Amino acid sequence: MLLNVSYNNSEITRKIDKQVGKPFTLKQRFDMGGIGSPKLIITDTSVEIRNLLILDNNRNTCNVEMRPHGIIVRFRSLLETYALVIPYYKLTLYKGDSSIYAIHKDHYFIKVVSDTKAVQKFFKKILEYRADNSPTSIDDL
């Protein structure tokens, strides 16, 4: 779900909270060692997101926020802020080239540069959290 989150709209906040859960509490954030990514440089995107990013001449960057049931990828275009809301069950992470991660959800995708240890550590944290908190499958019983 790609949403414009520039303005404080209770209906959009309710949709996001329903998809990926309410934000972590301050204690949970501290215990996890943070829930936000460093600034990520975007290298490639799907058509819908690319059409938003080409409207300005700024460097295309985004950040990722972890939530209890998913992640939110936020990026800016012109003076607007957009959010790609991805529940964990629809999240697919690919490690492509040596320093590229691809975040996929249905027909949306964003490829970001992972040239620092902090970025790689954050994506590892997402995968570990998803694995620890995903519901057990019928095969596990």
JSON list of C-alpha atoms in Angstrom, two decimals:
[
{"chain": "A", "resi": 1, "resn": "MET", "atom": "CA", "xyz": [0.00, 0.00, 0.00]},
{"chain": "A", "resi": 2, "resn": "LEU", "atom": "CA", "xyz": [1.60, 3.26, -1.18]},
{"chain": "A", "resi": 3, "resn": "LEU", "atom": "CA", "xyz": [0.29, 6.26, 0.78]},
{"chain": "A", "resi": 4, "resn": "ASN", "atom": "CA", "xyz": [0.95, 9.98, 1.04]},
{"chain": "A", "resi": 5, "resn": "VAL", "atom": "CA", "xyz": [1.74, 10.52, 4.73]},
{"chain": "A", "resi": 6, "resn": "SER", "atom": "CA", "xyz": [2.73, 14.20, 4.56]},
{"chain": "A", "resi": 7, "resn": "TYR", "atom": "CA", "xyz": [-0.24, 15.35, 6.59]},
{"chain": "A", "resi": 8, "resn": "ASN", "atom": "CA", "xyz": [-1.60, 14.11, 9.91]},
{"chain": "A", "resi": 9, "resn": "ASN", "atom": "CA", "xyz": [-4.64, 12.13, 8.76]},
{"chain": "A", "resi": 10, "resn": "SER", "atom": "CA", "xyz": [-6.24, 9.79, 11.30]},
{"chain": "A", "resi": 11, "resn": "GLU", "atom": "CA", "xyz": [-7.74, 7.57, 8.56]},
{"chain": "A", "resi": 12, "resn": "ILE", "atom": "CA", "xyz": [-4.31, 6.92, 6.99]},
{"chain": "A", "resi": 13, "resn": "THR", "atom": "CA", "xyz": [-2.76, 6.33, 10.44]},
{"chain": "A", "resi": 14, "resn": "ARG", "atom": "CA", "xyz": [-5.50, 3.80, 11.21]},
{"chain": "A", "resi": 15, "resn": "LYS", "atom": "CA", "xyz": [-4.86, 1.97, 7.90]},
{"chain": "A", "resi": 16, "resn": "ILE", "atom": "CA", "xyz": [-1.12, 1.78, 8.60]},
{"chain": "A", "resi": 17, "resn": "ASP", "atom": "CA", "xyz": [-1.64, 0.57, 12.19]},
{"chain": "A", "resi": 18, "resn": "LYS", "atom": "CA", "xyz": [-4.06, -2.11, 10.95]},
{"chain": "A", "resi": 19, "resn": "GLN", "atom": "CA", "xyz": [-1.54, -3.41, 8.38]},
{"chain": "A", "resi": 20, "resn": "VAL", "atom": "CA", "xyz": [1.73, -3.38, 10.37]},
{"chain": "A", "resi": 21, "resn": "GLY", "atom": "CA", "xyz": [0.73, -2.70, 13.98]},
{"chain": "A", "resi": 22, "resn": "LYS", "atom": "CA", "xyz": [1.20, 0.30, 16.24]},
{"chain": "A", "resi": 23, "resn": "PRO", "atom": "CA", "xyz": [4.73, 1.68, 16.73]},
{"chain": "A", "resi": 24, "resn": "PHE", "atom": "CA", "xyz": [6.97, 0.02, 19.28]},
{"chain": "A", "resi": 25, "resn": "THR", "atom": "CA", "xyz": [7.08, 1.56, 22.74]},
{"chain": "A", "resi": 26, "resn": "LEU", "atom": "CA", "xyz": [10.17, 3.47, 23.84]},
{"chain": "A", "resi": 27, "resn": "LYS", "atom": "CA", "xyz": [11.30, 0.56, 26.04]},
{"chain": "A", "resi": 28, "resn": "GLN", "atom": "CA", "xyz": [10.92, -1.92, 23.16]},
{"chain": "A", "resi": 29, "resn": "ARG", "atom": "CA", "xyz": [12.90, 0.38, 20.85]},
{"chain": "A", "resi": 30, "resn": "PHE", "atom": "CA", "xyz": [15.70, 0.62, 23.39]},
{"chain": "A", "resi": 31, "resn": "ASP", "atom": "CA", "xyz": [15.74, -3.16, 23.97]},
{"chain": "A", "resi": 32, "resn": "MET", "atom": "CA", "xyz": [15.91, -3.81, 20.21]},
{"chain": "A", "resi": 33, "resn": "GLY", "atom": "CA", "xyz": [18.74, -1.35, 19.70]},
{"chain": "A", "resi": 34, "resn": "GLY", "atom": "CA", "xyz": [16.65, 0.93, 17.48]},
{"chain": "A", "resi": 35, "resn": "ILE", "atom": "CA", "xyz": [13.95, 0.32, 14.90]},
{"chain": "A", "resi": 36, "resn": "GLY", "atom": "CA", "xyz": [14.97, 2.72, 12.12]},
{"chain": "A", "resi": 37, "resn": "SER", "atom": "CA", "xyz": [17.43, 2.29, 9.31]},
{"chain": "A", "resi": 38, "resn": "PRO", "atom": "CA", "xyz": [20.19, 4.69, 8.36]},
{"chain": "A", "resi": 39, "resn": "LYS", "atom": "CA", "xyz": [19.59, 6.80, 5.25]},
{"chain": "A", "resi": 40, "resn": "LEU", "atom": "CA", "xyz": [19.35, 4.41, 2.29]},
{"chain": "A", "resi": 41, "resn": "ILE", "atom": "CA", "xyz": [20.25, 5.48, -1.25]},
{"chain": "A", "resi": 42, "resn": "ILE", "atom": "CA", "xyz": [17.72, 4.26, -3.83]},
{"chain": "A", "resi": 43, "resn": "THR", "atom": "CA", "xyz": [19.17, 2.80, -7.03]},
{"chain": "A", "resi": 44, "resn": "ASP", "atom": "CA", "xyz": [16.07, 1.38, -8.75]},
{"chain": "A", "resi": 45, "resn": "THR", "atom": "CA", "xyz": [12.32, 1.23, -8.13]},
{"chain": "A", "resi": 46, "resn": "SER", "atom": "CA", "xyz": [9.07, -0.01, -9.60]},
{"chain": "A", "resi": 47, "resn": "VAL", "atom": "CA", "xyz": [7.22, 2.22, -12.07]},
{"chain": "A", "resi": 48, "resn": "GLU", "atom": "CA", "xyz": [4.74, 3.76, -9.60]},
{"chain": "A", "resi": 49, "resn": "ILE", "atom": "CA", "xyz": [7.48, 4.81, -7.19]},
{"chain": "A", "resi": 50, "resn": "ARG", "atom": "CA", "xyz": [9.82, 5.95, -9.99]},
{"chain": "A", "resi": 51, "resn": "ASN", "atom": "CA", "xyz": [7.07, 8.25, -11.31]},
{"chain": "A", "resi": 52, "resn": "LEU", "atom": "CA", "xyz": [6.98, 9.97, -7.91]},
{"chain": "A", "resi": 53, "resn": "LEU", "atom": "CA", "xyz": [10.77, 10.19, -7.50]},
{"chain": "A", "resi": 54, "resn": "ILE", "atom": "CA", "xyz": [11.49, 11.77, -10.91]},
{"chain": "A", "resi": 55, "resn": "LEU", "atom": "CA", "xyz": [9.37, 14.83, -10.08]},
{"chain": "A", "resi": 56, "resn": "ASP", "atom": "CA", "xyz": [12.32, 16.51, -8.34]},
{"chain": "A", "resi": 57, "resn": "ASN", "atom": "CA", "xyz": [16.08, 16.61, -8.82]},
{"chain": "A", "resi": 58, "resn": "ASN", "atom": "CA", "xyz": [17.06, 15.64, -5.28]},
{"chain": "A", "resi": 59, "resn": "ARG", "atom": "CA", "xyz": [19.01, 12.51, -4.45]},
{"chain": "A", "resi": 60, "resn": "ASN", "atom": "CA", "xyz": [16.62, 9.59, -4.06]},
{"chain": "A", "resi": 61, "resn": "THR", "atom": "CA", "xyz": [16.84, 8.33, -0.49]},
{"chain": "A", "resi": 62, "resn": "CYS", "atom": "CA", "xyz": [14.56, 6.44, 1.86]},
{"chain": "A", "resi": 63, "resn": "ASN", "atom": "CA", "xyz": [14.47, 4.98, 5.34]},
{"chain": "A", "resi": 64, "resn": "VAL", "atom": "CA", "xyz": [12.84, 1.89, 6.83]},
{"chain": "A", "resi": 65, "resn": "GLU", "atom": "CA", "xyz": [10.92, 1.69, 10.09]},
{"chain": "A", "resi": 66, "resn": "MET", "atom": "CA", "xyz": [10.23, -1.63, 11.78]},
{"chain": "A", "resi": 67, "resn": "ARG", "atom": "CA", "xyz": [6.79, -2.27, 13.24]},
{"chain": "A", "resi": 68, "resn": "PRO", "atom": "CA", "xyz": [5.47, -5.36, 15.10]},
{"chain": "A", "resi": 69, "resn": "HIS", "atom": "CA", "xyz": [3.81, -6.85, 11.99]},
{"chain": "A", "resi": 70, "resn": "GLY", "atom": "CA", "xyz": [5.76, -5.29, 9.11]},
{"chain": "A", "resi": 71, "resn": "ILE", "atom": "CA", "xyz": [7.91, -2.43, 7.88]},
{"chain": "A", "resi": 72, "resn": "ILE", "atom": "CA", "xyz": [7.29, 1.03, 6.47]},
{"chain": "A", "resi": 73, "resn": "VAL", "atom": "CA", "xyz": [9.58, 2.38, 3.74]},
{"chain": "A", "resi": 74, "resn": "ARG", "atom": "CA", "xyz": [9.40, 6.19, 3.64]},
{"chain": "A", "resi": 75, "resn": "PHE", "atom": "CA", "xyz": [10.72, 8.46, 0.90]},
{"chain": "A", "resi": 76, "resn": "ARG", "atom": "CA", "xyz": [10.23, 12.08, -0.16]},
{"chain": "A", "resi": 77, "resn": "SER", "atom": "CA", "xyz": [9.36, 13.63, -3.48]},
{"chain": "A", "resi": 78, "resn": "LEU", "atom": "CA", "xyz": [8.96, 17.38, -3.94]},
{"chain": "A", "resi": 79, "resn": "LEU", "atom": "CA", "xyz": [7.54, 18.44, -0.56]},
{"chain": "A", "resi": 80, "resn": "GLU", "atom": "CA", "xyz": [5.50, 15.28, 0.04]},
{"chain": "A", "resi": 81, "resn": "THR", "atom": "CA", "xyz": [6.37, 12.20, 2.10]},
{"chain": "A", "resi": 82, "resn": "TYR", "atom": "CA", "xyz": [5.25, 8.79, 0.86]},
{"chain": "A", "resi": 83, "resn": "ALA", "atom": "CA", "xyz": [5.15, 5.46, 2.69]},
{"chain": "A", "resi": 84, "resn": "LEU", "atom": "CA", "xyz": [5.21, 1.95, 1.27]},
{"chain": "A", "resi": 85, "resn": "VAL", "atom": "CA", "xyz": [3.55, -0.19, 3.96]},
{"chain": "A", "resi": 86, "resn": "ILE", "atom": "CA", "xyz": [4.68, -3.84, 3.83]},
{"chain": "A", "resi": 87, "resn": "PRO", "atom": "CA", "xyz": [3.37, -6.52, 6.23]},
{"chain": "A", "resi": 88, "resn": "TYR", "atom": "CA", "xyz": [5.91, -9.25, 7.03]},
{"chain": "A", "resi": 89, "resn": "TYR", "atom": "CA", "xyz": [3.91, -11.93, 5.21]},
{"chain": "A", "resi": 90, "resn": "LYS", "atom": "CA", "xyz": [4.23, -9.93, 1.95]},
{"chain": "A", "resi": 91, "resn": "LEU", "atom": "CA", "xyz": [7.83, -8.80, 2.50]},
{"chain": "A", "resi": 92, "resn": "THR", "atom": "CA", "xyz": [10.56, -10.28, 0.34]},
{"chain": "A", "resi": 93, "resn": "LEU", "atom": "CA", "xyz": [14.19, -9.18, 0.75]},
{"chain": "A", "resi": 94, "resn": "TYR", "atom": "CA", "xyz": [16.77, -10.03, -1.90]},
{"chain": "A", "resi": 95, "resn": "LYS", "atom": "CA", "xyz": [20.50, -9.51, -1.65]},
{"chain": "A", "resi": 96, "resn": "GLY", "atom": "CA", "xyz": [21.38, -8.90, -5.29]},
{"chain": "A", "resi": 97, "resn": "ASP", "atom": "CA", "xyz": [24.79, -7.60, -6.23]},
{"chain": "A", "resi": 98, "resn": "SER", "atom": "CA", "xyz": [27.52, -7.24, -3.62]},
{"chain": "A", "resi": 99, "resn": "SER", "atom": "CA", "xyz": [26.03, -4.07, -2.15]},
{"chain": "A", "resi": 100, "resn": "ILE", "atom": "CA", "xyz": [22.37, -3.97, -3.26]},
{"chain": "A", "resi": 101, "resn": "TYR", "atom": "CA", "xyz": [19.29, -5.03, -1.28]},
{"chain": "A", "resi": 102, "resn": "ALA", "atom": "CA", "xyz": [15.88, -5.26, -2.97]},
{"chain": "A", "resi": 103, "resn": "ILE", "atom": "CA", "xyz": [12.71, -4.80, -0.91]},
{"chain": "A", "resi": 104, "resn": "HIS", "atom": "CA", "xyz": [9.68, -6.34, -2.65]},
{"chain": "A", "resi": 105, "resn": "LYS", "atom": "CA", "xyz": [5.94, -6.29, -1.98]},
{"chain": "A", "resi": 106, "resn": "ASP", "atom": "CA", "xyz": [3.59, -7.57, -4.69]},
{"chain": "A", "resi": 107, "resn": "HIS", "atom": "CA", "xyz": [4.34, -5.37, -7.73]},
{"chain": "A", "resi": 108, "resn": "TYR", "atom": "CA", "xyz": [6.27, -2.69, -5.79]},
{"chain": "A", "resi": 109, "resn": "PHE", "atom": "CA", "xyz": [10.02, -2.87, -5.27]},
{"chain": "A", "resi": 110, "resn": "ILE", "atom": "CA", "xyz": [12.84, -0.60, -4.11]},
{"chain": "A", "resi": 111, "resn": "LYS", "atom": "CA", "xyz": [16.54, -1.39, -4.52]},
{"chain": "A", "resi": 112, "resn": "VAL", "atom": "CA", "xyz": [18.89, 0.29, -2.07]},
{"chain": "A", "resi": 113, "resn": "VAL", "atom": "CA", "xyz": [22.66, 0.44, -1.62]},
{"chain": "A", "resi": 114, "resn": "SER", "atom": "CA", "xyz": [24.02, -1.47, 1.38]},
{"chain": "A", "resi": 115, "resn": "ASP", "atom": "CA", "xyz": [27.61, -0.30, 1.40]},
{"chain": "A", "resi": 116, "resn": "THR", "atom": "CA", "xyz": [28.01, 0.04, 5.18]},
{"chain": "A", "resi": 117, "resn": "LYS", "atom": "CA", "xyz": [27.93, -2.46, 8.03]},
{"chain": "A", "resi": 118, "resn": "ALA", "atom": "CA", "xyz": [25.08, -0.52, 9.69]},
{"chain": "A", "resi": 119, "resn": "VAL", "atom": "CA", "xyz": [22.77, -1.07, 6.71]},
{"chain": "A", "resi": 120, "resn": "GLN", "atom": "CA", "xyz": [23.62, -4.76, 6.50]},
{"chain": "A", "resi": 121, "resn": "LYS", "atom": "CA", "xyz": [23.10, -5.15, 10.25]},
{"chain": "A", "resi": 122, "resn": "PHE", "atom": "CA", "xyz": [19.68, -3.46, 10.00]},
{"chain": "A", "resi": 123, "resn": "PHE", "atom": "CA", "xyz": [18.45, -5.78, 7.24]},
{"chain": "A", "resi": 124, "resn": "LYS", "atom": "CA", "xyz": [19.69, -8.76, 9.26]},
{"chain": "A", "resi": 125, "resn": "LYS", "atom": "CA", "xyz": [17.72, -7.41, 12.25]},
{"chain": "A", "resi": 126, "resn": "ILE", "atom": "CA", "xyz": [14.54, -7.25, 10.11]},
{"chain": "A", "resi": 127, "resn": "LEU", "atom": "CA", "xyz": [14.95, -10.84, 8.93]},
{"chain": "A", "resi": 128, "resn": "GLU", "atom": "CA", "xyz": [15.66, -12.13, 12.44]},
{"chain": "A", "resi": 129, "resn": "TYR", "atom": "CA", "xyz": [12.68, -10.27, 13.94]},
{"chain": "A", "resi": 130, "resn": "ARG", "atom": "CA", "xyz": [10.38, -11.59, 11.22]},
{"chain": "A", "resi": 131, "resn": "ALA", "atom": "CA", "xyz": [11.60, -15.15, 11.78]},
{"chain": "A", "resi": 132, "resn": "ASP", "atom": "CA", "xyz": [11.23, -14.94, 15.58]},
{"chain": "A", "resi": 133, "resn": "ASN", "atom": "CA", "xyz": [7.74, -13.42, 15.49]},
{"chain": "A", "resi": 134, "resn": "SER", "atom": "CA", "xyz": [6.13, -15.13, 12.52]},
{"chain": "A", "resi": 135, "resn": "PRO", "atom": "CA", "xyz": [3.32, -17.58, 13.26]},
{"chain": "A", "resi": 136, "resn": "THR", "atom": "CA", "xyz": [4.24, -21.22, 13.16]},
{"chain": "A", "resi": 137, "resn": "SER", "atom": "CA", "xyz": [3.23, -23.12, 10.07]},
{"chain": "A", "resi": 138, "resn": "ILE", "atom": "CA", "xyz": [1.28, -26.36, 10.09]},
{"chain": "A", "resi": 139, "resn": "ASP", "atom": "CA", "xyz": [4.47, -28.26, 9.20]},
{"chain": "A", "resi": 140, "resn": "ASP", "atom": "CA", "xyz": [6.13, -27.13, 12.44]},
{"chain": "A", "resi": 141, "resn": "LEU", "atom": "CA", "xyz": [3.49, -28.76, 14.65]}
]
